[in-house]
mmCIF file with all atom_site columns, C-alpha atoms in Angstrom:
data_model
loop_
_atom_site.group_PDB
_atom_site.id
_atom_site.type_symbol
_atom_site.label_atom_id
_atom_site.label_alt_id
_atom_site.label_comp_id
_atom_site.label_asym_id
_atom_site.label_entity_id
_atom_site.label_seq_id
_atom_site.pdbx_PDB_ins_code
_atom_site.Cartn_x
_atom_site.Cartn_y
_atom_site.Cartn_z
_atom_site.occupancy
_atom_site.B_iso_or_equiv
_atom_site.pdbx_formal_charge
_atom_site.auth_seq_id
_atom_site.auth_comp_id
_atom_site.auth_asym_id
_atom_site.auth_atom_id
_atom_site.pdbx_PDB_model_num
ATOM 1   C CA . UNK Y 1 1   ? -15.155 -4.082  -7.716  1.00 43.00 ? 1   UNK Y CA 1
ATOM 2   C CA . UNK Y 1 2   ? -14.553 -0.523  -8.991  1.00 43.00 ? 2   UNK Y CA 1
ATOM 3   C CA . UNK Y 1 3   ? -14.144 0.696   -5.435  1.00 44.00 ? 3   UNK Y CA 1
ATOM 4   C CA . UNK Y 1 4   ? -11.060 -1.290  -4.402  1.00 41.00 ? 4   UNK Y CA 1
ATOM 5   C CA . UNK Y 1 5   ? -9.022  -0.759  -7.543  1.00 38.00 ? 5   UNK Y CA 1
ATOM 6   C CA . UNK Y 1 6   ? -9.650  2.957   -7.262  1.00 41.00 ? 6   UNK Y CA 1
ATOM 7   C CA . UNK Y 1 7   ? -8.641  2.964   -3.628  1.00 43.00 ? 7   UNK Y CA 1
ATOM 8   C CA . UNK Y 1 8   ? -4.978  2.348   -3.885  1.00 39.00 ? 8   UNK Y CA 1
ATOM 9   C CA . UNK Y 1 9   ? -3.533  5.811   -4.551  1.00 35.00 ? 9   UNK Y CA 1
ATOM 10  C CA . UNK Y 1 10  ? -1.501  5.955   -1.444  1.00 38.00 ? 10  UNK Y CA 1
ATOM 11  C CA . UNK Y 1 11  ? 1.978   7.025   -2.291  1.00 34.00 ? 11  UNK Y CA 1
ATOM 12  C CA . UNK Y 1 12  ? 4.381   6.756   -5.140  1.00 33.00 ? 12  UNK Y CA 1
ATOM 13  C CA . UNK Y 1 13  ? 7.473   4.759   -4.310  1.00 34.00 ? 13  UNK Y CA 1
ATOM 14  C CA . UNK Y 1 14  ? 10.324  4.079   -6.603  1.00 32.00 ? 14  UNK Y CA 1
ATOM 15  C CA . UNK Y 1 15  ? 13.472  2.233   -5.758  1.00 34.00 ? 15  UNK Y CA 1
ATOM 16  C CA . UNK Y 1 16  ? 16.528  4.440   -5.362  1.00 35.00 ? 16  UNK Y CA 1
ATOM 17  C CA . UNK Y 1 17  ? 18.560  4.428   -8.596  1.00 33.00 ? 17  UNK Y CA 1
ATOM 18  C CA . UNK Y 1 18  ? 21.246  2.294   -6.979  1.00 34.00 ? 18  UNK Y CA 1
ATOM 19  C CA . UNK Y 1 19  ? 18.621  -0.377  -6.286  1.00 37.00 ? 19  UNK Y CA 1
ATOM 20  C CA . UNK Y 1 20  ? 16.776  -0.202  -9.587  1.00 37.00 ? 20  UNK Y CA 1
ATOM 21  C CA . UNK Y 1 21  ? 19.460  -0.804  -12.200 1.00 36.00 ? 21  UNK Y CA 1
ATOM 22  C CA . UNK Y 1 22  ? 19.186  -3.882  -14.442 1.00 36.00 ? 22  UNK Y CA 1
ATOM 23  C CA . UNK Y 1 23  ? 22.675  -3.551  -15.918 1.00 40.00 ? 23  UNK Y CA 1
ATOM 24  C CA . UNK Y 1 24  ? 25.679  -5.526  -14.703 1.00 40.00 ? 24  UNK Y CA 1
ATOM 25  C CA . UNK Y 1 25  ? 27.397  -3.318  -12.102 1.00 41.00 ? 25  UNK Y CA 1
ATOM 26  C CA . UNK Y 1 26  ? 31.059  -2.397  -11.995 1.00 40.00 ? 26  UNK Y CA 1
ATOM 27  C CA . UNK Y 1 27  ? 33.026  -2.781  -8.744  1.00 45.00 ? 27  UNK Y CA 1
ATOM 28  C CA . UNK Y 1 28  ? 32.419  0.891   -7.915  1.00 44.00 ? 28  UNK Y CA 1
ATOM 29  C CA . UNK Y 1 29  ? 28.728  0.573   -8.763  1.00 46.00 ? 29  UNK Y CA 1
ATOM 30  C CA . UNK Y 1 30  ? 28.491  -2.566  -6.637  1.00 42.00 ? 30  UNK Y CA 1
ATOM 31  C CA . UNK Y 1 31  ? 30.042  -0.729  -3.718  1.00 46.00 ? 31  UNK Y CA 1
ATOM 32  C CA . UNK Y 1 32  ? 27.672  2.209   -4.281  1.00 51.00 ? 32  UNK Y CA 1
ATOM 33  C CA . UNK Y 1 33  ? 24.700  -0.168  -4.476  1.00 45.00 ? 33  UNK Y CA 1
ATOM 34  C CA . UNK Y 1 34  ? 25.686  -1.902  -1.247  1.00 47.00 ? 34  UNK Y CA 1
ATOM 35  C CA . UNK Y 1 35  ? 26.073  1.478   0.439   1.00 45.00 ? 35  UNK Y CA 1
ATOM 36  C CA . UNK Y 1 36  ? 22.683  2.643   -0.876  1.00 43.00 ? 36  UNK Y CA 1
ATOM 37  C CA . UNK Y 1 37  ? 21.014  -0.588  0.229   1.00 43.00 ? 37  UNK Y CA 1
ATOM 38  C CA . UNK Y 1 38  ? 22.485  -0.273  3.730   1.00 43.00 ? 38  UNK Y CA 1
ATOM 39  C CA . UNK Y 1 39  ? 21.377  3.345   3.933   1.00 41.00 ? 39  UNK Y CA 1
ATOM 40  C CA . UNK Y 1 40  ? 17.844  2.637   2.746   1.00 42.00 ? 40  UNK Y CA 1
ATOM 41  C CA . UNK Y 1 41  ? 17.356  -0.516  4.800   1.00 45.00 ? 41  UNK Y CA 1
ATOM 42  C CA . UNK Y 1 42  ? 18.633  1.026   8.016   1.00 49.00 ? 42  UNK Y CA 1
ATOM 43  C CA . UNK Y 1 43  ? 16.270  3.997   7.663   1.00 56.00 ? 43  UNK Y CA 1
ATOM 44  C CA . UNK Y 1 44  ? 13.418  1.990   6.122   1.00 60.00 ? 44  UNK Y CA 1
ATOM 45  C CA . UNK Y 1 45  ? 13.669  -1.588  7.389   1.00 75.00 ? 45  UNK Y CA 1
ATOM 46  C CA . UNK Y 1 46  ? 10.541  -2.652  5.486   1.00 82.00 ? 46  UNK Y CA 1
ATOM 47  C CA . UNK Y 1 47  ? 12.753  -2.849  2.363   1.00 81.00 ? 47  UNK Y CA 1
ATOM 48  C CA . UNK Y 1 48  ? 14.224  -6.021  3.895   1.00 90.00 ? 48  UNK Y CA 1
ATOM 49  C CA . UNK Y 1 49  ? 10.965  -7.528  5.128   1.00 94.00 ? 49  UNK Y CA 1
ATOM 50  C CA . UNK Y 1 50  ? 9.899   -10.826 3.621   1.00 96.00 ? 50  UNK Y CA 1
ATOM 51  C CA . UNK Y 1 51  ? 7.000   -11.253 1.256   1.00 96.00 ? 51  UNK Y CA 1
ATOM 52  C CA . UNK Y 1 52  ? 3.920   -12.877 2.760   1.00 97.00 ? 52  UNK Y CA 1
ATOM 53  C CA . UNK Y 1 53  ? 1.893   -12.964 -0.443  1.00 97.00 ? 53  UNK Y CA 1
ATOM 54  C CA . UNK Y 1 54  ? 1.161   -11.255 -3.731  1.00 97.00 ? 54  UNK Y CA 1
ATOM 55  C CA . UNK Y 1 55  ? -2.043  -10.599 -5.644  1.00 97.00 ? 55  UNK Y CA 1
ATOM 56  C CA . UNK Y 1 56  ? -3.298  -8.853  -8.752  1.00 95.00 ? 56  UNK Y CA 1
ATOM 57  C CA . UNK Y 1 57  ? -6.651  -7.113  -8.798  1.00 91.00 ? 57  UNK Y CA 1
ATOM 58  C CA . UNK Y 1 58  ? -8.415  -7.649  -12.102 1.00 88.00 ? 58  UNK Y CA 1
ATOM 59  C CA . UNK Y 1 59  ? -11.626 -5.896  -13.029 1.00 82.00 ? 59  UNK Y CA 1
ATOM 60  C CA . UNK Y 1 60  ? -13.292 -7.362  -16.090 1.00 87.00 ? 60  UNK Y CA 1
ATOM 61  C CA . UNK Y 1 61  ? -10.543 -7.661  -18.702 1.00 88.00 ? 61  UNK Y CA 1
ATOM 62  C CA . UNK Y 1 62  ? -8.222  -5.143  -17.047 1.00 88.00 ? 62  UNK Y CA 1
ATOM 63  C CA . UNK Y 1 63  ? -5.501  -5.650  -14.503 1.00 92.00 ? 63  UNK Y CA 1
ATOM 64  C CA . UNK Y 1 64  ? -5.707  -2.730  -12.076 1.00 88.00 ? 64  UNK Y CA 1
ATOM 65  C CA . UNK Y 1 65  ? -2.719  -3.260  -9.776  1.00 90.00 ? 65  UNK Y CA 1
ATOM 66  C CA . UNK Y 1 66  ? -0.231  -5.774  -8.430  1.00 95.00 ? 66  UNK Y CA 1
ATOM 67  C CA . UNK Y 1 67  ? 0.017   -5.875  -4.635  1.00 95.00 ? 67  UNK Y CA 1
ATOM 68  C CA . UNK Y 1 68  ? 2.514   -7.335  -2.207  1.00 96.00 ? 68  UNK Y CA 1
ATOM 69  C CA . UNK Y 1 69  ? 2.257   -7.772  1.560   1.00 97.00 ? 69  UNK Y CA 1
ATOM 70  C CA . UNK Y 1 70  ? 5.535   -7.859  3.497   1.00 96.00 ? 70  UNK Y CA 1
ATOM 71  C CA . UNK Y 1 71  ? 6.259   -8.437  7.180   1.00 95.00 ? 71  UNK Y CA 1
ATOM 72  C CA . UNK Y 1 72  ? 9.489   -8.811  9.151   1.00 94.00 ? 72  UNK Y CA 1
ATOM 73  C CA . UNK Y 1 73  ? 8.978   -12.601 9.367   1.00 93.00 ? 73  UNK Y CA 1
ATOM 74  C CA . UNK Y 1 74  ? 7.204   -13.252 6.065   1.00 95.00 ? 74  UNK Y CA 1
ATOM 75  C CA . UNK Y 1 75  ? 4.100   -14.357 7.980   1.00 94.00 ? 75  UNK Y CA 1
ATOM 76  C CA . UNK Y 1 76  ? 0.899   -12.421 8.588   1.00 94.00 ? 76  UNK Y CA 1
ATOM 77  C CA . UNK Y 1 77  ? -0.292  -12.422 12.192  1.00 88.00 ? 77  UNK Y CA 1
ATOM 78  C CA . UNK Y 1 78  ? -3.166  -9.941  12.168  1.00 84.00 ? 78  UNK Y CA 1
ATOM 79  C CA . UNK Y 1 79  ? -4.226  -6.376  11.523  1.00 72.00 ? 79  UNK Y CA 1
ATOM 80  C CA . UNK Y 1 80  ? -2.003  -4.990  14.280  1.00 72.00 ? 80  UNK Y CA 1
ATOM 81  C CA . UNK Y 1 81  ? 1.231   -6.562  13.071  1.00 82.00 ? 81  UNK Y CA 1
ATOM 82  C CA . UNK Y 1 82  ? 4.126   -4.717  11.463  1.00 93.00 ? 82  UNK Y CA 1
ATOM 83  C CA . UNK Y 1 83  ? 3.563   -4.827  7.708   1.00 96.00 ? 83  UNK Y CA 1
ATOM 84  C CA . UNK Y 1 84  ? 4.069   -3.076  4.413   1.00 96.00 ? 84  UNK Y CA 1
ATOM 85  C CA . UNK Y 1 85  ? 1.495   -3.067  1.616   1.00 95.00 ? 85  UNK Y CA 1
ATOM 86  C CA . UNK Y 1 86  ? 3.139   -2.269  -1.696  1.00 93.00 ? 86  UNK Y CA 1
ATOM 87  C CA . UNK Y 1 87  ? 1.008   -1.523  -4.750  1.00 88.00 ? 87  UNK Y CA 1
ATOM 88  C CA . UNK Y 1 88  ? 2.202   -1.207  -8.357  1.00 89.00 ? 88  UNK Y CA 1
ATOM 89  C CA . UNK Y 1 89  ? -0.497  0.456   -10.403 1.00 88.00 ? 89  UNK Y CA 1
ATOM 90  C CA . UNK Y 1 90  ? -1.250  -0.798  -13.876 1.00 94.00 ? 90  UNK Y CA 1
ATOM 91  C CA . UNK Y 1 91  ? -3.619  2.124   -14.672 1.00 93.00 ? 91  UNK Y CA 1
ATOM 92  C CA . UNK Y 1 92  ? -3.946  5.863   -13.952 1.00 94.00 ? 92  UNK Y CA 1
ATOM 93  C CA . UNK Y 1 93  ? -6.325  6.632   -11.074 1.00 91.00 ? 93  UNK Y CA 1
ATOM 94  C CA . UNK Y 1 94  ? -7.531  10.044  -9.937  1.00 93.00 ? 94  UNK Y CA 1
ATOM 95  C CA . UNK Y 1 95  ? -7.245  10.934  -6.214  1.00 94.00 ? 95  UNK Y CA 1
ATOM 96  C CA . UNK Y 1 96  ? -10.950 11.769  -5.949  1.00 95.00 ? 96  UNK Y CA 1
ATOM 97  C CA . UNK Y 1 97  ? -11.856 8.334   -7.314  1.00 91.00 ? 97  UNK Y CA 1
ATOM 98  C CA . UNK Y 1 98  ? -9.571  6.762   -4.727  1.00 89.00 ? 98  UNK Y CA 1
ATOM 99  C CA . UNK Y 1 99  ? -11.202 8.681   -1.928  1.00 95.00 ? 99  UNK Y CA 1
ATOM 100 C CA . UNK Y 1 100 ? -14.660 7.657   -3.141  1.00 95.00 ? 100 UNK Y CA 1
ATOM 101 C CA . UNK Y 1 101 ? -13.581 4.012   -3.368  1.00 90.00 ? 101 UNK Y CA 1
ATOM 102 C CA . UNK Y 1 102 ? -12.076 4.187   0.130   1.00 94.00 ? 102 UNK Y CA 1
ATOM 103 C CA . UNK Y 1 103 ? -15.345 5.566   1.470   1.00 97.00 ? 103 UNK Y CA 1
ATOM 104 C CA . UNK Y 1 104 ? -17.277 2.720   -0.203  1.00 97.00 ? 104 UNK Y CA 1
ATOM 105 C CA . UNK Y 1 105 ? -14.944 0.090   1.229   1.00 96.00 ? 105 UNK Y CA 1
ATOM 106 C CA . UNK Y 1 106 ? -15.192 1.480   4.748   1.00 98.00 ? 106 UNK Y CA 1
ATOM 107 C CA . UNK Y 1 107 ? -18.981 1.538   4.477   1.00 98.00 ? 107 UNK Y CA 1
ATOM 108 C CA . UNK Y 1 108 ? -18.838 -2.090  3.343   1.00 97.00 ? 108 UNK Y CA 1
ATOM 109 C CA . UNK Y 1 109 ? -16.762 -2.903  6.449   1.00 98.00 ? 109 UNK Y CA 1
ATOM 110 C CA . UNK Y 1 110 ? -19.363 -1.245  8.676   1.00 97.00 ? 110 UNK Y CA 1
ATOM 111 C CA . UNK Y 1 111 ? -17.603 1.962   9.737   1.00 98.00 ? 111 UNK Y CA 1
ATOM 112 C CA . UNK Y 1 112 ? -19.896 4.898   10.536  1.00 97.00 ? 112 UNK Y CA 1
ATOM 113 C CA . UNK Y 1 113 ? -20.024 8.208   8.704   1.00 97.00 ? 113 UNK Y CA 1
ATOM 114 C CA . UNK Y 1 114 ? -18.723 9.886   11.888  1.00 97.00 ? 114 UNK Y CA 1
ATOM 115 C CA . UNK Y 1 115 ? -15.609 7.684   11.733  1.00 97.00 ? 115 UNK Y CA 1
ATOM 116 C CA . UNK Y 1 116 ? -15.102 7.887   7.977   1.00 98.00 ? 116 UNK Y CA 1
ATOM 117 C CA . UNK Y 1 117 ? -15.428 11.657  7.472   1.00 98.00 ? 117 UNK Y CA 1
ATOM 118 C CA . UNK Y 1 118 ? -12.283 12.714  9.394   1.00 97.00 ? 118 UNK Y CA 1
ATOM 119 C CA . UNK Y 1 119 ? -10.311 9.819   7.925   1.00 97.00 ? 119 UNK Y CA 1
ATOM 120 C CA . UNK Y 1 120 ? -11.176 10.926  4.377   1.00 98.00 ? 120 UNK Y CA 1
ATOM 121 C CA . UNK Y 1 121 ? -10.208 14.515  5.253   1.00 97.00 ? 121 UNK Y CA 1
ATOM 122 C CA . UNK Y 1 122 ? -6.781  13.283  6.411   1.00 97.00 ? 122 UNK Y CA 1
ATOM 123 C CA . UNK Y 1 123 ? -6.244  11.155  3.305   1.00 96.00 ? 123 UNK Y CA 1
ATOM 124 C CA . UNK Y 1 124 ? -7.418  13.910  0.983   1.00 96.00 ? 124 UNK Y CA 1
ATOM 125 C CA . UNK Y 1 125 ? -4.660  16.160  2.256   1.00 95.00 ? 125 UNK Y CA 1
ATOM 126 C CA . UNK Y 1 126 ? -1.888  13.629  1.527   1.00 94.00 ? 126 UNK Y CA 1
ATOM 127 C CA . UNK Y 1 127 ? -2.894  11.386  -1.378  1.00 90.00 ? 127 UNK Y CA 1
ATOM 128 C CA . UNK Y 1 128 ? -1.744  12.188  -4.924  1.00 88.00 ? 128 UNK Y CA 1
ATOM 129 C CA . UNK Y 1 129 ? -3.205  11.021  -8.236  1.00 90.00 ? 129 UNK Y CA 1
ATOM 130 C CA . UNK Y 1 130 ? -1.486  7.843   -9.365  1.00 87.00 ? 130 UNK Y CA 1
ATOM 131 C CA . UNK Y 1 131 ? -0.170  7.026   -12.814 1.00 90.00 ? 131 UNK Y CA 1
ATOM 132 C CA . UNK Y 1 132 ? 0.409   3.678   -14.481 1.00 92.00 ? 132 UNK Y CA 1
ATOM 133 C CA . UNK Y 1 133 ? 3.642   2.215   -13.125 1.00 88.00 ? 133 UNK Y CA 1
ATOM 134 C CA . UNK Y 1 134 ? 3.587   4.131   -9.818  1.00 85.00 ? 134 UNK Y CA 1
ATOM 135 C CA . UNK Y 1 135 ? 4.608   2.106   -6.794  1.00 84.00 ? 135 UNK Y CA 1
ATOM 136 C CA . UNK Y 1 136 ? 2.801   2.933   -3.615  1.00 82.00 ? 136 UNK Y CA 1
ATOM 137 C CA . UNK Y 1 137 ? 3.565   1.858   -0.083  1.00 92.00 ? 137 UNK Y CA 1
ATOM 138 C CA . UNK Y 1 138 ? 1.765   1.856   3.242   1.00 95.00 ? 138 UNK Y CA 1
ATOM 139 C CA . UNK Y 1 139 ? 3.857   0.855   6.251   1.00 95.00 ? 139 UNK Y CA 1
ATOM 140 C CA . UNK Y 1 140 ? 2.401   -0.065  9.615   1.00 95.00 ? 140 UNK Y CA 1
ATOM 141 C CA . UNK Y 1 141 ? 4.766   -0.332  12.579  1.00 93.00 ? 141 UNK Y CA 1
ATOM 142 C CA . UNK Y 1 142 ? 3.601   -0.754  16.163  1.00 91.00 ? 142 UNK Y CA 1
ATOM 143 C CA . UNK Y 1 143 ? 0.024   0.021   15.159  1.00 91.00 ? 143 UNK Y CA 1
ATOM 144 C CA . UNK Y 1 144 ? 0.863   3.342   13.486  1.00 94.00 ? 144 UNK Y CA 1
ATOM 145 C CA . UNK Y 1 145 ? 0.610   3.706   9.697   1.00 95.00 ? 145 UNK Y CA 1
ATOM 146 C CA . UNK Y 1 146 ? 2.615   5.941   7.385   1.00 95.00 ? 146 UNK Y CA 1
ATOM 147 C CA . UNK Y 1 147 ? 2.397   6.595   3.677   1.00 92.00 ? 147 UNK Y CA 1
ATOM 148 C CA . UNK Y 1 148 ? 5.570   7.126   1.636   1.00 85.00 ? 148 UNK Y CA 1
ATOM 149 C CA . UNK Y 1 149 ? 6.452   8.788   -1.635  1.00 70.00 ? 149 UNK Y CA 1
ATOM 150 C CA . UNK Y 1 150 ? 9.861   7.509   -2.622  1.00 65.00 ? 150 UNK Y CA 1
ATOM 151 C CA . UNK Y 1 151 ? 11.776  7.317   0.628   1.00 73.00 ? 151 UNK Y CA 1
ATOM 152 C CA . UNK Y 1 152 ? 10.045  10.419  2.000   1.00 73.00 ? 152 UNK Y CA 1
ATOM 153 C CA . UNK Y 1 153 ? 7.083   10.206  4.365   1.00 84.00 ? 153 UNK Y CA 1
ATOM 154 C CA . UNK Y 1 154 ? 3.905   11.595  2.884   1.00 85.00 ? 154 UNK Y CA 1
ATOM 155 C CA . UNK Y 1 155 ? 1.899   13.416  5.514   1.00 91.00 ? 155 UNK Y CA 1
ATOM 156 C CA . UNK Y 1 156 ? 2.110   12.695  9.197   1.00 94.00 ? 156 UNK Y CA 1
ATOM 157 C CA . UNK Y 1 157 ? 1.850   9.256   10.809  1.00 95.00 ? 157 UNK Y CA 1
ATOM 158 C CA . UNK Y 1 158 ? -1.772  8.191   11.018  1.00 96.00 ? 158 UNK Y CA 1
ATOM 159 C CA . UNK Y 1 159 ? -3.844  7.587   14.107  1.00 95.00 ? 159 UNK Y CA 1
ATOM 160 C CA . UNK Y 1 160 ? -4.204  3.990   15.231  1.00 95.00 ? 160 UNK Y CA 1
ATOM 161 C CA . UNK Y 1 161 ? -7.878  3.967   14.231  1.00 95.00 ? 161 UNK Y CA 1
ATOM 162 C CA . UNK Y 1 162 ? -7.168  5.242   10.702  1.00 97.00 ? 162 UNK Y CA 1
ATOM 163 C CA . UNK Y 1 163 ? -4.227  2.855   10.360  1.00 96.00 ? 163 UNK Y CA 1
ATOM 164 C CA . UNK Y 1 164 ? -6.316  -0.140  11.360  1.00 95.00 ? 164 UNK Y CA 1
ATOM 165 C CA . UNK Y 1 165 ? -9.314  0.833   9.218   1.00 97.00 ? 165 UNK Y CA 1
ATOM 166 C CA . UNK Y 1 166 ? -7.113  1.463   6.174   1.00 96.00 ? 166 UNK Y CA 1
ATOM 167 C CA . UNK Y 1 167 ? -5.353  -1.900  6.234   1.00 95.00 ? 167 UNK Y CA 1
ATOM 168 C CA . UNK Y 1 168 ? -8.674  -3.619  7.000   1.00 96.00 ? 168 UNK Y CA 1
ATOM 169 C CA . UNK Y 1 169 ? -9.788  -2.788  3.454   1.00 95.00 ? 169 UNK Y CA 1
ATOM 170 C CA . UNK Y 1 170 ? -7.415  -5.535  2.251   1.00 93.00 ? 170 UNK Y CA 1
ATOM 171 C CA . UNK Y 1 171 ? -6.838  -7.743  5.249   1.00 96.00 ? 171 UNK Y CA 1
ATOM 172 C CA . UNK Y 1 172 ? -10.061 -7.901  7.263   1.00 96.00 ? 172 UNK Y CA 1
ATOM 173 C CA . UNK Y 1 173 ? -11.990 -11.164 6.972   1.00 96.00 ? 173 UNK Y CA 1
ATOM 174 C CA . UNK Y 1 174 ? -14.912 -8.887  6.011   1.00 96.00 ? 174 UNK Y CA 1
ATOM 175 C CA . UNK Y 1 175 ? -13.086 -7.386  2.984   1.00 96.00 ? 175 UNK Y CA 1
ATOM 176 C CA . UNK Y 1 176 ? -15.035 -6.976  -0.226  1.00 94.00 ? 176 UNK Y CA 1
ATOM 177 C CA . UNK Y 1 177 ? -12.256 -8.996  -1.940  1.00 93.00 ? 177 UNK Y CA 1
ATOM 178 C CA . UNK Y 1 178 ? -11.716 -12.243 0.011   1.00 96.00 ? 178 UNK Y CA 1
ATOM 179 C CA . UNK Y 1 179 ? -9.682  -13.950 -2.735  1.00 96.00 ? 179 UNK Y CA 1
ATOM 180 C CA . UNK Y 1 180 ? -7.260  -11.026 -2.893  1.00 95.00 ? 180 UNK Y CA 1
ATOM 181 C CA . UNK Y 1 181 ? -6.915  -11.190 0.906   1.00 97.00 ? 181 UNK Y CA 1
ATOM 182 C CA . UNK Y 1 182 ? -6.190  -14.939 0.798   1.00 97.00 ? 182 UNK Y CA 1
ATOM 183 C CA . UNK Y 1 183 ? -3.411  -14.380 -1.717  1.00 97.00 ? 183 UNK Y CA 1
ATOM 184 C CA . UNK Y 1 184 ? -1.895  -11.502 0.229   1.00 97.00 ? 184 UNK Y CA 1
ATOM 185 C CA . UNK Y 1 185 ? -1.854  -13.373 3.544   1.00 96.00 ? 185 UNK Y CA 1
ATOM 186 C CA . UNK Y 1 186 ? -0.809  -16.605 1.806   1.00 94.00 ? 186 UNK Y CA 1
ATOM 187 C CA . UNK Y 1 187 ? -3.767  -18.798 2.745   1.00 89.00 ? 187 UNK Y CA 1
#
């Protein structure tokens, strides 16, 4: 159980200020918000994708993170589909712990050390530590994954094999957390 909650230190994403306000907007603010939304959604269409499912990982008495799976249609059709996995952390997690947890999950899924080692090297170069409240996002489009910090890409797009193996941690039928998977894919 420790492994998956540690895993999710992908990228920190926060909504642009124009999208995050809870106050009643003025006409000018409304216009600015609409402009910001159009700008963000044209460059990052996953902001508009529909939620497939949501889940919270709990370990013992502690909630570790809230997760949300989004796709263009709001339906999950398999590991190769276009999707966004958004994580909101409820605890601080060190990058090294996330890498260790990722390694454990890939071993659980049956990947070899020869496959895992270069993937961990790639992730080590781009993953930050996460803090409570950080929002992280992993976007997969046309079989290629990308991590984001805010609206900026974090690192380069990932290989298809790393993309597929990363999302398999949550969405493979062999996941270590089948109940979380069921909630995310809405089964």
